[in-house]
Coordinates of C-alpha atoms in Angstrom, one line a residue:
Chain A
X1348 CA -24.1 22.1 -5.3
X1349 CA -26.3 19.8 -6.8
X1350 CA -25.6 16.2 -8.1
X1351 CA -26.9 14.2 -10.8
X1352 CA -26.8 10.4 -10.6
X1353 CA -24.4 9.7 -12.8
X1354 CA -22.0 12.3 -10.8
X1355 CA -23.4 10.6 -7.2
X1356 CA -21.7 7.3 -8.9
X1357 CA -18.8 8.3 -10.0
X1358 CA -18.0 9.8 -6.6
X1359 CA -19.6 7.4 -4.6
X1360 CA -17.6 4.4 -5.8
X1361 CA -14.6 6.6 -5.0
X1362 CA -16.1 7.1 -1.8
X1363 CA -16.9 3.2 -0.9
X1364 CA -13.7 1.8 -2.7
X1365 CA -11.0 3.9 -0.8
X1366 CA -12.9 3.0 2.8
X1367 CA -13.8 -1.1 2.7
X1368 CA -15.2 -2.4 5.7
X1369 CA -15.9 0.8 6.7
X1370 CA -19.6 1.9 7.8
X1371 CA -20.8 5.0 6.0
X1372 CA -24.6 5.7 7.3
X1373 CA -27.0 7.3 4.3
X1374 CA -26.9 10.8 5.7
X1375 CA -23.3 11.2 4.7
X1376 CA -24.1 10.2 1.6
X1377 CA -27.2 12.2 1.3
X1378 CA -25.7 15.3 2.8
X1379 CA -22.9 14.6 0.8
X1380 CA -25.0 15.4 -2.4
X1381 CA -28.1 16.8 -1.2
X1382 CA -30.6 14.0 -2.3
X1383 CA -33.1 12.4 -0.5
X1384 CA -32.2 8.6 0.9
X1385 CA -34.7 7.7 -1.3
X1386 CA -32.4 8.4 -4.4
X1387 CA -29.1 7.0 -2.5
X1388 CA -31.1 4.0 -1.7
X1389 CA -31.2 3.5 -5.5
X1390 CA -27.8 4.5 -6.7
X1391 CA -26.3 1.9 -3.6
X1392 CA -28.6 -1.0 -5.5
X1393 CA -26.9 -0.2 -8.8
X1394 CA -23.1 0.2 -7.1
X1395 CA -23.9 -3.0 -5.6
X1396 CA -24.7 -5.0 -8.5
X1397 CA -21.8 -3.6 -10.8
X1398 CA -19.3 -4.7 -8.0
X1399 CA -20.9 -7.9 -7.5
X1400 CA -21.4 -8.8 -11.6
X1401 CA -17.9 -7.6 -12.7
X1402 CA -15.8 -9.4 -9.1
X1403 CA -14.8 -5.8 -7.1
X1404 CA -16.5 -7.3 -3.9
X1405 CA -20.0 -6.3 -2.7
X1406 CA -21.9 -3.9 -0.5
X1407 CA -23.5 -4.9 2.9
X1408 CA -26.4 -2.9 4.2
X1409 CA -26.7 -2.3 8.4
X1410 CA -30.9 -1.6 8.8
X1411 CA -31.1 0.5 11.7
X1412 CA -30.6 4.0 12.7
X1413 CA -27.3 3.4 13.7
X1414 CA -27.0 1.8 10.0
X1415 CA -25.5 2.5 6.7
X1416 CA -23.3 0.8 4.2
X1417 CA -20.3 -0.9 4.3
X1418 CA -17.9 -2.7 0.7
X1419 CA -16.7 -5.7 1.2
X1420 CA -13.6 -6.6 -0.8
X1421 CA -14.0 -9.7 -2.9
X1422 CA -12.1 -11.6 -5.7
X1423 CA -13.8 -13.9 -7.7
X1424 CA -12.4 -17.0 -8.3
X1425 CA -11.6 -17.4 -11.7
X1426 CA -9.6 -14.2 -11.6
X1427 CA -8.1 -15.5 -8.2
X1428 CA -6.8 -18.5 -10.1
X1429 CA -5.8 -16.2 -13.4
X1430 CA -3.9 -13.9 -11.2
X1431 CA -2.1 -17.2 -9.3
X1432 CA -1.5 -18.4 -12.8
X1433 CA 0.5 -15.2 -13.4
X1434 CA 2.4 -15.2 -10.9
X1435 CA 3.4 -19.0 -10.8
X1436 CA 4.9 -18.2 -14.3
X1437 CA 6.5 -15.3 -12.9
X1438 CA 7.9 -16.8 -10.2
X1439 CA 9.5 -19.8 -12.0
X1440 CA 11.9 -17.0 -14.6
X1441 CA 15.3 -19.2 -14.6
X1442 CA 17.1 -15.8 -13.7
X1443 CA 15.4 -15.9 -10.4
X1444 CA 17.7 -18.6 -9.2
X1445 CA 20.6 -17.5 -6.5
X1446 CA 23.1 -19.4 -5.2
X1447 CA 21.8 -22.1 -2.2
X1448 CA 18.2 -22.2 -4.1
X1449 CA 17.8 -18.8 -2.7
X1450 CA 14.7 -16.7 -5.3
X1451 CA 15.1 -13.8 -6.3
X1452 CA 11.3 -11.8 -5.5
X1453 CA 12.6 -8.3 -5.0
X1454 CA 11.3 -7.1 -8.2
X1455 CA 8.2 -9.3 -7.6
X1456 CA 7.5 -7.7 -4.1
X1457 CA 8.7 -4.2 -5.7
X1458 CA 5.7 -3.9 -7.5
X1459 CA 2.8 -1.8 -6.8
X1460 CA 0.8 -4.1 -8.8
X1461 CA 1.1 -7.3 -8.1
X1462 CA 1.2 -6.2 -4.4
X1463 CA -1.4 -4.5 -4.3
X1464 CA -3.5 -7.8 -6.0
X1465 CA -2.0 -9.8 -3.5
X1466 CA -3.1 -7.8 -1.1
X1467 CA -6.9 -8.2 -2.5
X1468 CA -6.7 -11.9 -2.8
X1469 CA -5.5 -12.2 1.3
X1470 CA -7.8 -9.7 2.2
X1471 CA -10.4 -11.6 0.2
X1472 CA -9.6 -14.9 1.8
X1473 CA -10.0 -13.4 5.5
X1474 CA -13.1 -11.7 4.6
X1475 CA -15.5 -13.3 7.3
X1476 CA -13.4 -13.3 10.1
X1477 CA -13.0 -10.7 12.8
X1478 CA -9.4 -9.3 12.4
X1479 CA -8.2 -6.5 14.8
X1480 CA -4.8 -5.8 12.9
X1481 CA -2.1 -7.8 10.7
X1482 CA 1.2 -8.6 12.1
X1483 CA 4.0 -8.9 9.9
X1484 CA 8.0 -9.0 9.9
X1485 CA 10.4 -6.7 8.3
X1486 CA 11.6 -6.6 5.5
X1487 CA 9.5 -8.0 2.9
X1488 CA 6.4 -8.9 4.2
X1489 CA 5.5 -5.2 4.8
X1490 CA 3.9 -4.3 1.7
X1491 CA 1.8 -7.3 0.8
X1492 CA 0.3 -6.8 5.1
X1493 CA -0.3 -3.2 3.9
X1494 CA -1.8 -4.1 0.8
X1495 CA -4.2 -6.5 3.1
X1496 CA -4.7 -4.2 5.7
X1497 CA -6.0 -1.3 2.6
X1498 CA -8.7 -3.9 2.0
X1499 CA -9.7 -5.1 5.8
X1500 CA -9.4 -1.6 6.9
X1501 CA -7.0 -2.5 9.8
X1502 CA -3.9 -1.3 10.7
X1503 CA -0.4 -3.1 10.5
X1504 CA 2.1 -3.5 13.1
X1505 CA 5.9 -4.9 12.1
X1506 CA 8.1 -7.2 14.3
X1507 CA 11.7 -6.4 14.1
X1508 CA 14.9 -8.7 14.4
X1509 CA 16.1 -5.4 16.5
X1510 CA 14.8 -2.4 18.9
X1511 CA 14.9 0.8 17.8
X1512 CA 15.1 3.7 19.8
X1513 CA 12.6 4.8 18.0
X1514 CA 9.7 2.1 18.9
X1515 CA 9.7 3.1 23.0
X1516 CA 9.6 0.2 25.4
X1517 CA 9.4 -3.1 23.0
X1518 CA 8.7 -6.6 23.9
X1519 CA 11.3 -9.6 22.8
X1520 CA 11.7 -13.2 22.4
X1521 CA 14.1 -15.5 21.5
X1522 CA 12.6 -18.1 18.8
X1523 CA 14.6 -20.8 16.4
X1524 CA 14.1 -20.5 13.1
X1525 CA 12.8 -23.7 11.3
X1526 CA 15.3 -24.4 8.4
X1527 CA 18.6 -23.3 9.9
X1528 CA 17.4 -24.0 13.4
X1529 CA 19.5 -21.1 14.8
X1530 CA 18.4 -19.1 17.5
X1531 CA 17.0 -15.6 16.7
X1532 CA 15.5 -12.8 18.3
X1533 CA 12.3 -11.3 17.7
X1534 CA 11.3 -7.3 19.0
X1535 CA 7.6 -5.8 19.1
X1536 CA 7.0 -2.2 20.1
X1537 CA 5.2 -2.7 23.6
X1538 CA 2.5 -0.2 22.3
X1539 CA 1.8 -1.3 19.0
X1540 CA -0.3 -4.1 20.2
X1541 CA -3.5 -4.4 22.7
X1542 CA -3.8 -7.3 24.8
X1543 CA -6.6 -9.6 23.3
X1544 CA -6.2 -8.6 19.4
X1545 CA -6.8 -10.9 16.9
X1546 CA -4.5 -10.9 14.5
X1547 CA -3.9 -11.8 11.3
X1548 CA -0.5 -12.8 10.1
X1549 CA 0.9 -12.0 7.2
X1550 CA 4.4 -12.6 5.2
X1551 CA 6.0 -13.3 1.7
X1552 CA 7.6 -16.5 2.2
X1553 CA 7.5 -20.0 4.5
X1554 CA 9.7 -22.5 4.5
X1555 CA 9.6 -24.8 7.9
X1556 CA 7.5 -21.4 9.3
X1557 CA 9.7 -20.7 12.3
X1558 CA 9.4 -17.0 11.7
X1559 CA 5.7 -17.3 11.7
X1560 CA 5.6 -19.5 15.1
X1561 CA 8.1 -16.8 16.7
X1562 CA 5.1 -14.1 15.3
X1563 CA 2.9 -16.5 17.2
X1564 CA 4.9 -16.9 20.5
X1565 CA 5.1 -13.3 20.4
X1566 CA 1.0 -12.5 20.1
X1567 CA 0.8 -15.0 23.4
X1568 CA 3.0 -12.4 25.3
X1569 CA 0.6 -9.6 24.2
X1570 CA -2.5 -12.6 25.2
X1571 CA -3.4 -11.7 21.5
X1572 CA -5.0 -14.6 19.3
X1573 CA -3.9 -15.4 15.8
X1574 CA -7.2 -15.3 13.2
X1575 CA -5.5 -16.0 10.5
X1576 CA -2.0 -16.7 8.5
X1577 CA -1.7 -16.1 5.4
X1578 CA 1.6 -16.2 3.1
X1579 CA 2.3 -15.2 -0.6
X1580 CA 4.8 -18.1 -1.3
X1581 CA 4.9 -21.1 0.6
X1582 CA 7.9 -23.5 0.4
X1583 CA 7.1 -27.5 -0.1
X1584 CA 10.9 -27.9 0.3
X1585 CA 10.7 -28.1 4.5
X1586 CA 11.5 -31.0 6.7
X1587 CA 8.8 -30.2 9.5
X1588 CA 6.4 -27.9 9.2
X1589 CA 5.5 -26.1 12.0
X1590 CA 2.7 -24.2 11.4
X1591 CA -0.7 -26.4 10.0
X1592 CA -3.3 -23.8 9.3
X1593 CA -2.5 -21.0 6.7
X1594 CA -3.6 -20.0 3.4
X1595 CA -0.8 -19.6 0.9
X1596 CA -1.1 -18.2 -3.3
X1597 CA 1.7 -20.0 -4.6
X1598 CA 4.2 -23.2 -3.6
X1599 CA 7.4 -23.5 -4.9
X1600 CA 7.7 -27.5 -5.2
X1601 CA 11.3 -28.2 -6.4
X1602 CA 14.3 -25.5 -7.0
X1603 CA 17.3 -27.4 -8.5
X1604 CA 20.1 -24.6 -8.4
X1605 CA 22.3 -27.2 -10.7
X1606 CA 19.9 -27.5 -13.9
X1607 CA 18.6 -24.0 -13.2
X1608 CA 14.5 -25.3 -12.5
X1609 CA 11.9 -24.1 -10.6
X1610 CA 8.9 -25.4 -9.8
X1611 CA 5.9 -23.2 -8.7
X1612 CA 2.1 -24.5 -8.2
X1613 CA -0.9 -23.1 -6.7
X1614 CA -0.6 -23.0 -3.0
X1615 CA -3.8 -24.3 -0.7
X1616 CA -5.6 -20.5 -1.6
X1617 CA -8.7 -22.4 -3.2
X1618 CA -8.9 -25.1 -0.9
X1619 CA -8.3 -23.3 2.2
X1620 CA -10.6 -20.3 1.1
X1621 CA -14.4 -20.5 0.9
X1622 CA -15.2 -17.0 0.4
X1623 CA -16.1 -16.2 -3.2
X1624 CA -17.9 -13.8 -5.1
X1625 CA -20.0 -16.1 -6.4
X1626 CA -21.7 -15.8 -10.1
X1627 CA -24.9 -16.6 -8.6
X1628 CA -24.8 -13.9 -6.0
X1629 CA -25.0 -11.3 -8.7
Chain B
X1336 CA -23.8 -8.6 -21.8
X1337 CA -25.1 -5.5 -22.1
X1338 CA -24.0 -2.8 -19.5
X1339 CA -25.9 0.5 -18.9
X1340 CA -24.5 3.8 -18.7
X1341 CA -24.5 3.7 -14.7
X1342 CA -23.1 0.1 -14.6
X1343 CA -20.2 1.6 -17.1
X1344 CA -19.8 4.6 -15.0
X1345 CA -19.0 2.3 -12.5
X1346 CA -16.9 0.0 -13.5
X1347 CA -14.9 2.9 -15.5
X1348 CA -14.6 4.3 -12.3
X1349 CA -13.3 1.3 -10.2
X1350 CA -10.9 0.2 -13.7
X1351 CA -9.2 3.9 -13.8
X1352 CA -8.5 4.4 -10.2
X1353 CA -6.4 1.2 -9.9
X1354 CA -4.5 1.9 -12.4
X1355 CA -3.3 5.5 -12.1
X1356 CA -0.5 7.0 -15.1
X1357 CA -1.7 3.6 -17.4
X1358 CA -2.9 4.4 -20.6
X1359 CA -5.8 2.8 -21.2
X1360 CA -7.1 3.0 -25.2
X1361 CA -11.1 3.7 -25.5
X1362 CA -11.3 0.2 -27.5
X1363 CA -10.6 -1.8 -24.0
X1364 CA -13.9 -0.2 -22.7
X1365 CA -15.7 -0.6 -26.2
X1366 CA -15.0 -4.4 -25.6
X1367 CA -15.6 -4.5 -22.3
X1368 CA -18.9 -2.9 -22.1
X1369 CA -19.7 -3.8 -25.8
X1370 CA -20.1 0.1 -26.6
X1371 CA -19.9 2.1 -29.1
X1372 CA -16.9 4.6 -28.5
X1373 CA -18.9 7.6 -28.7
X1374 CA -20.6 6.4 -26.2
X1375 CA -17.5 5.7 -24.0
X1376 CA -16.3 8.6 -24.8
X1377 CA -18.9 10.3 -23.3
X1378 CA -18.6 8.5 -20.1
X1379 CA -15.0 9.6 -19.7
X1380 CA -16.1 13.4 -20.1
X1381 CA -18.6 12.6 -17.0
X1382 CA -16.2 11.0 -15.0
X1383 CA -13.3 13.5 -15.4
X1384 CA -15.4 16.3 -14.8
X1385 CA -16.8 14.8 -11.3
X1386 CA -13.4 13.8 -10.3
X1387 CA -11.8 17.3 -10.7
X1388 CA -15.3 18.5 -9.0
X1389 CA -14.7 15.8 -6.1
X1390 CA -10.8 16.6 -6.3
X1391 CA -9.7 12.9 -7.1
X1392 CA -7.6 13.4 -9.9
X1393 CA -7.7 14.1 -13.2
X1394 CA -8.2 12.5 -17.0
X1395 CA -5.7 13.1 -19.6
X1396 CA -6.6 12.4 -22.9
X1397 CA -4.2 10.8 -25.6
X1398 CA -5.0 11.3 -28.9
X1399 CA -4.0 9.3 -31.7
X1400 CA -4.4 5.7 -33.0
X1401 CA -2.3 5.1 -29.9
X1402 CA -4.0 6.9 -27.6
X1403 CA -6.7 6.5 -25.1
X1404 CA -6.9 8.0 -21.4
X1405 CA -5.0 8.2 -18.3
X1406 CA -6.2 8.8 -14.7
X1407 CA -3.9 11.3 -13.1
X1408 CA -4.2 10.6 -9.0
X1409 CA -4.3 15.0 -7.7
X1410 CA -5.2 16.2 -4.3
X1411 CA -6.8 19.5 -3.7
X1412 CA -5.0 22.1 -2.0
X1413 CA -7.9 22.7 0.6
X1414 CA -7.8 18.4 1.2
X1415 CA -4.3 18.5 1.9
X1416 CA -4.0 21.4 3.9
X1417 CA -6.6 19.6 6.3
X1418 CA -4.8 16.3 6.1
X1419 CA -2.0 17.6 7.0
X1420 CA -3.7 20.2 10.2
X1421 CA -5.3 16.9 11.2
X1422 CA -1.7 15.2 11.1
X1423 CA -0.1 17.9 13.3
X1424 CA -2.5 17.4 15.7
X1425 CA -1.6 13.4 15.9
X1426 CA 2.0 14.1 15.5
X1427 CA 1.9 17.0 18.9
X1428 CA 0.4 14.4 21.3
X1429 CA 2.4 14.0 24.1
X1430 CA 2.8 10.6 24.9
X1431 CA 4.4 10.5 21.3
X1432 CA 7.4 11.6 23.6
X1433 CA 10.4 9.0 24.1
X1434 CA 14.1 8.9 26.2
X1435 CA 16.0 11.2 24.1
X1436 CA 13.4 13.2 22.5
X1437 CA 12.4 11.1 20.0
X1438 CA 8.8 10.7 18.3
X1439 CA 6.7 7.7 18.5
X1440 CA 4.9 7.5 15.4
X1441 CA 4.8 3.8 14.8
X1442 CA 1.0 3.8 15.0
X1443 CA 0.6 6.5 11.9
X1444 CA 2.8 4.5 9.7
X1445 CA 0.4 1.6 10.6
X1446 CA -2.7 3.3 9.8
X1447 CA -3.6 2.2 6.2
X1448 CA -6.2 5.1 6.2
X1449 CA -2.9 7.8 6.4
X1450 CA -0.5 5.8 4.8
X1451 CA -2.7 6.4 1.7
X1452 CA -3.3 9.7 2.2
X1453 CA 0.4 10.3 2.4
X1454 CA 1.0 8.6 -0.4
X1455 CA -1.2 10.7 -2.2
X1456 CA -0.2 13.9 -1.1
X1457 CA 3.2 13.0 -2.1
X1458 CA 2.2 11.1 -5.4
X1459 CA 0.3 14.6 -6.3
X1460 CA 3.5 16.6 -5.6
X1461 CA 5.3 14.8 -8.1
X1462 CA 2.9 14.3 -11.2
X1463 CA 4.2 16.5 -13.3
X1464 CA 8.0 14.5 -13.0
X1465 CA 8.9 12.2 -14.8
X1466 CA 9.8 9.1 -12.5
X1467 CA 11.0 5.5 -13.3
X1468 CA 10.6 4.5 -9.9
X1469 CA 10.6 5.0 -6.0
X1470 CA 13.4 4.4 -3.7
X1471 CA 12.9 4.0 0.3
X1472 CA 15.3 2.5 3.1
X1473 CA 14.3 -0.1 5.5
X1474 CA 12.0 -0.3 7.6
X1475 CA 9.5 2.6 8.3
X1476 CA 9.6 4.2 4.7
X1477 CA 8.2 1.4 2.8
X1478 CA 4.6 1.6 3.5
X1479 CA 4.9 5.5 2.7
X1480 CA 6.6 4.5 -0.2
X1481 CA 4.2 1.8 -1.8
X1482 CA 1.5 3.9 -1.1
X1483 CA 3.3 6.9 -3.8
X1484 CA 3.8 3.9 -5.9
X1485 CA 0.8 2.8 -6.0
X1486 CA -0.5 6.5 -7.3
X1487 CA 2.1 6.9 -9.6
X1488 CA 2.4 3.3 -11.0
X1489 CA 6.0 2.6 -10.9
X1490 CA 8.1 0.2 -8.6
X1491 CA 9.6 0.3 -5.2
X1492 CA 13.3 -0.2 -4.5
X1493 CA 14.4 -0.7 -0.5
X1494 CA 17.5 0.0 0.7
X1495 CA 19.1 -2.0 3.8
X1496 CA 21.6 -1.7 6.5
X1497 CA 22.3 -5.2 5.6
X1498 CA 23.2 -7.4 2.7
X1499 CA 20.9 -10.5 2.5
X1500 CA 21.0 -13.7 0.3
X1501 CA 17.6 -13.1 -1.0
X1502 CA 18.8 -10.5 -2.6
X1503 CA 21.5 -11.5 -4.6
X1504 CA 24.6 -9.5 -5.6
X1505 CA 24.5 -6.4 -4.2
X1506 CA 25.9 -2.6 -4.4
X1507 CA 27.0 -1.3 -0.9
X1508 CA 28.5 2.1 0.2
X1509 CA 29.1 3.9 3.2
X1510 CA 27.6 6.9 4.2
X1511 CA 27.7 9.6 7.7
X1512 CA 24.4 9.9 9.5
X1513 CA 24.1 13.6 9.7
X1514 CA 22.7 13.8 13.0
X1515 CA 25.3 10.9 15.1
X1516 CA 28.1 11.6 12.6
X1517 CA 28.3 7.8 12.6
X1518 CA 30.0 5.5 9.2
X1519 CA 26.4 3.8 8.5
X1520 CA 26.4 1.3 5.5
X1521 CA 23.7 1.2 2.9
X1522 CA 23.1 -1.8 0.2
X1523 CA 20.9 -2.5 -2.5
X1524 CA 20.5 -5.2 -4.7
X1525 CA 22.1 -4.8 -7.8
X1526 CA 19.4 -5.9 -10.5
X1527 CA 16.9 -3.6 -8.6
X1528 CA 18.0 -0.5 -9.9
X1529 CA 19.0 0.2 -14.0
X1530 CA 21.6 2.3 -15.5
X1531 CA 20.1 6.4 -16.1
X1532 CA 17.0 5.8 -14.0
X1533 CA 15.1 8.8 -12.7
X1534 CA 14.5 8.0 -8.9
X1535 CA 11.5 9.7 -6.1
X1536 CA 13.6 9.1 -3.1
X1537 CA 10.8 8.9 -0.5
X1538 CA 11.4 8.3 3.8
X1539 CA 9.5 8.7 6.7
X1540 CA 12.0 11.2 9.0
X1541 CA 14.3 13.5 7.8
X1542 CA 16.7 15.6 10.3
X1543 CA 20.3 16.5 9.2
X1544 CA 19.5 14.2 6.1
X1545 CA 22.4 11.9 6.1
X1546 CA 20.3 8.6 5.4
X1547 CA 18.6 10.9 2.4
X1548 CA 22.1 11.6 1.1
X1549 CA 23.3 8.4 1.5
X1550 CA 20.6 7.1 -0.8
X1551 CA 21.7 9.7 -3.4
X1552 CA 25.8 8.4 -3.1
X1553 CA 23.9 4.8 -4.1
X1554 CA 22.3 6.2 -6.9
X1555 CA 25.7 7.6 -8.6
X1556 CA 27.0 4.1 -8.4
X1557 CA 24.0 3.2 -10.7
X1558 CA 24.5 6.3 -12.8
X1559 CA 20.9 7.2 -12.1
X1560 CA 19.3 11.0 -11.3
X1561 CA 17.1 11.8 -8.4
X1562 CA 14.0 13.1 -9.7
X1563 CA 12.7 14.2 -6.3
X1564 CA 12.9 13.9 -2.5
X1565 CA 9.6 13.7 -0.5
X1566 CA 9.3 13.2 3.2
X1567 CA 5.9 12.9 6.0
X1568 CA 8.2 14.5 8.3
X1569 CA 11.3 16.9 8.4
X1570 CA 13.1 18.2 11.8
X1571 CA 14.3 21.4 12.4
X1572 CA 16.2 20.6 14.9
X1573 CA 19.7 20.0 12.4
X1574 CA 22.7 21.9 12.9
X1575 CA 23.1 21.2 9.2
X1576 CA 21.1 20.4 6.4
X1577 CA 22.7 17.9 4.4
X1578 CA 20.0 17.8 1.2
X1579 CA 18.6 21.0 -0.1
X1580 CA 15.4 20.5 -2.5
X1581 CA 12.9 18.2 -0.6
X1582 CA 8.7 18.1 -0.5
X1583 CA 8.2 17.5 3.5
X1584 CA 4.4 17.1 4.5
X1585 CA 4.5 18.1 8.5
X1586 CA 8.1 19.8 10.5
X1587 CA 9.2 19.4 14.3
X1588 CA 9.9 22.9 15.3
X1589 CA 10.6 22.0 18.9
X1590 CA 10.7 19.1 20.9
X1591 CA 11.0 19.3 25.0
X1592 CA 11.3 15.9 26.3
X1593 CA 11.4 17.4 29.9
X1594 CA 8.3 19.6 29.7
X1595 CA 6.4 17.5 27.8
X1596 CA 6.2 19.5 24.3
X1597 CA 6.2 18.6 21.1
X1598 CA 5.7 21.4 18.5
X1599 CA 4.8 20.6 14.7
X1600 CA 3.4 22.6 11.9
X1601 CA 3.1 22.5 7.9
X1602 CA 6.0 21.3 6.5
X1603 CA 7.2 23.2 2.5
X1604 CA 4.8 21.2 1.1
X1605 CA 2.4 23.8 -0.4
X1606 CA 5.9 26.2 -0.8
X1607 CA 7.2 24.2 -3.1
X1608 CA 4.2 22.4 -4.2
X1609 CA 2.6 24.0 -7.5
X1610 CA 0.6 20.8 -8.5
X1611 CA -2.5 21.1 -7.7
X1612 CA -6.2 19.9 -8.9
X1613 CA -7.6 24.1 -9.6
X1614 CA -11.1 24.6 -8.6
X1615 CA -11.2 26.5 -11.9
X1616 CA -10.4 23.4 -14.1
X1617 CA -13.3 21.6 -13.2

């Protein structure tokens, strides 16, 4: 079966978007459509260029015989900031309002779109750093730590409030969650985690970030180190903050159940975050 | 700024795959590229004939003043039927094995590289239904579940053992595990879920099916239909089936905690599977 270049393309962006931070040598590609590397060479400049000019991420070549090609998710940042936009807006709807200043995200969290962008912008934000595999907590946080772990090509394991049956011999602590400063419990399936990981943490919402320092009391069981934290909302609304270094899209600032207002900002994404796709790079 | 055909083909390609069952009208890519729609027309022919070639889906075309094309997410029949050899294999090792018989498989759900692919085996089962959205319980479904969604391009609803305040006012019935013959309860939030919508129940597991049925009870209380059922894994070992018409991907013939074997083949997924990508079509 023979390929022409505009075929090679089509199938090679499939190819390089569905396996990010993955390193695919030349030969597959080359056996793949039987072209010379020369030709592949070429066709990776011009995939390359088109991610980098219109913000999909970017391509990093490995010289070497033991080299190849690997894409890098990216976001660039002015459709970072357009997406944050979007979803401040979406998160301050009246309707989302429960009783106690509780929001409603379900819907939010529900969708396969906004997750999956969510996903992207984390991803994009831990880029650079050397991530083993994202930790998360049920219920909610497990589909933006998918989403991430799509992009960083990692896998995802989920702390429970409870043991299963299911999850063989687990690992529990006892930790005291920040804004009601009860005591809870935390489980981790003993095999799900290798001592030494570095792990990036990953969840929808912090308020004082108790549930994230339990996550972190937890890795220290497992001598695992955290890499990273990273939250979709964060909440300003917190006597003492617990945790210092995270990266956060969105901050709600002020929820008045009485007058029925919410208040959403940018969170720290674009100060916290260095890694662009920058205009110039392309 | 100008774009070239292989800088379109690009793009095109990245722009479709992300947004699987949208329509998309030619005149966003005339914009976009600053094309002439003859031209992007053209494009489209090249990249729906190498998809069907590389078995990545499909292109529908919509004519019309409101048309404009769709990228249907399809597997190929010989792709899956590896996928899913290559997940019997993971799913027979032995130290899967727990107390009790069960099946450690908290590591495959982890793995973003076979969430997906699940996902898109079960995404390409269900193409030709028409479905308003995806409905999962808590916790190891979800991830299977967003990854359909995300191929399909409709939301995900969760189901809990638990009522929580995030989630406002909620529906809740009780239900018999088939397999314990336990009163479980199930709850879902009530603005999650509209009146007549047609729902892809999707889970991880699957024995007797009581959890499956459960999720059915819920949806009468919202007066919606179940589309379809779609499961990774389905047990033989049920005295009594409790749902009849299900797409499973692998089965458990025979698990022996005491000698150390676990037996899994092919589940009914290319039985009751007609949906397809055909060689012949491209």
């Amino acid at each position: 079966m023979k390929f022409r270049r505009s075929e090679r393309l089509i199938d090679m962006t499939h190819y390089l978007l569905i396996r990010p931070k993955e390193l695919v040598p030349l030969t597959v590609f080359a056996e793949r459509y039987g072209s010379a590397k020369s030709s592949i060479s070429e066709d990776l400049g011009i995939i390359k260029e088109t991610f980098e000019k219109q913000g999909i991420g970017t391509l990093q070549t490995v010289p070497g015989a033991a080299g190849g090609v690997k894409f890098i998710s990216k976001v660039k940042q002015e459709e970072a900031q357009e997406f944050i936009e979007h979803l401040c807006k979406l998160m301050a709807e009246p309707d989302r309002l429960l009783p106690g200043g509780y929001l409603y995200m379900t819907d939010l969290i529900g969708n396969p779109h906004i997750v999956n962008e969510v996903g992207r912008l984390l991803a994009s934000a831990f880029a650079g750093l050397e991530i083993d595999l994202i930790m998360t907590v049920a219920t909610k946080g497990i589909p933006i730590a998918h989403a991430a772990a799509s992009f960083l090509n990692v896998p995802v394991v989920i702390v429970r409030g409870d043991s299963k049956v299911t999850e063989g011999s687990t690992v529990s602590i006892n930790y005291v969650s920040g804004s009601s400063k009860r005591i809870q419990t935390m489980v981790l399936s003993k095999r799900s985690l290798r001592e030494g990981a570095k792990v990036l943490i990953v969840d929808d919402f912090m308020k004082a970030g108790g549930t994230i320092n339990g996550m972190i009391s937890l890795l220290e069981e497992f001598n695992a180190t955290v890499a990273g934290i990273g939250v979709l909302v964060e909440s300003e609304d917190a006597e003492e903050r617990l945790v210092d270094n995270y990266v956060s899209l969105v901050k709600l600032t002020n929820v008045d159940y009485k007058i029925k207002q919410i208040e959403v900002v940018e969170g720290n994404y674009f100060s916290s975050n260095q890694s662009f796709l920058k205009e110039e790079e392309s």
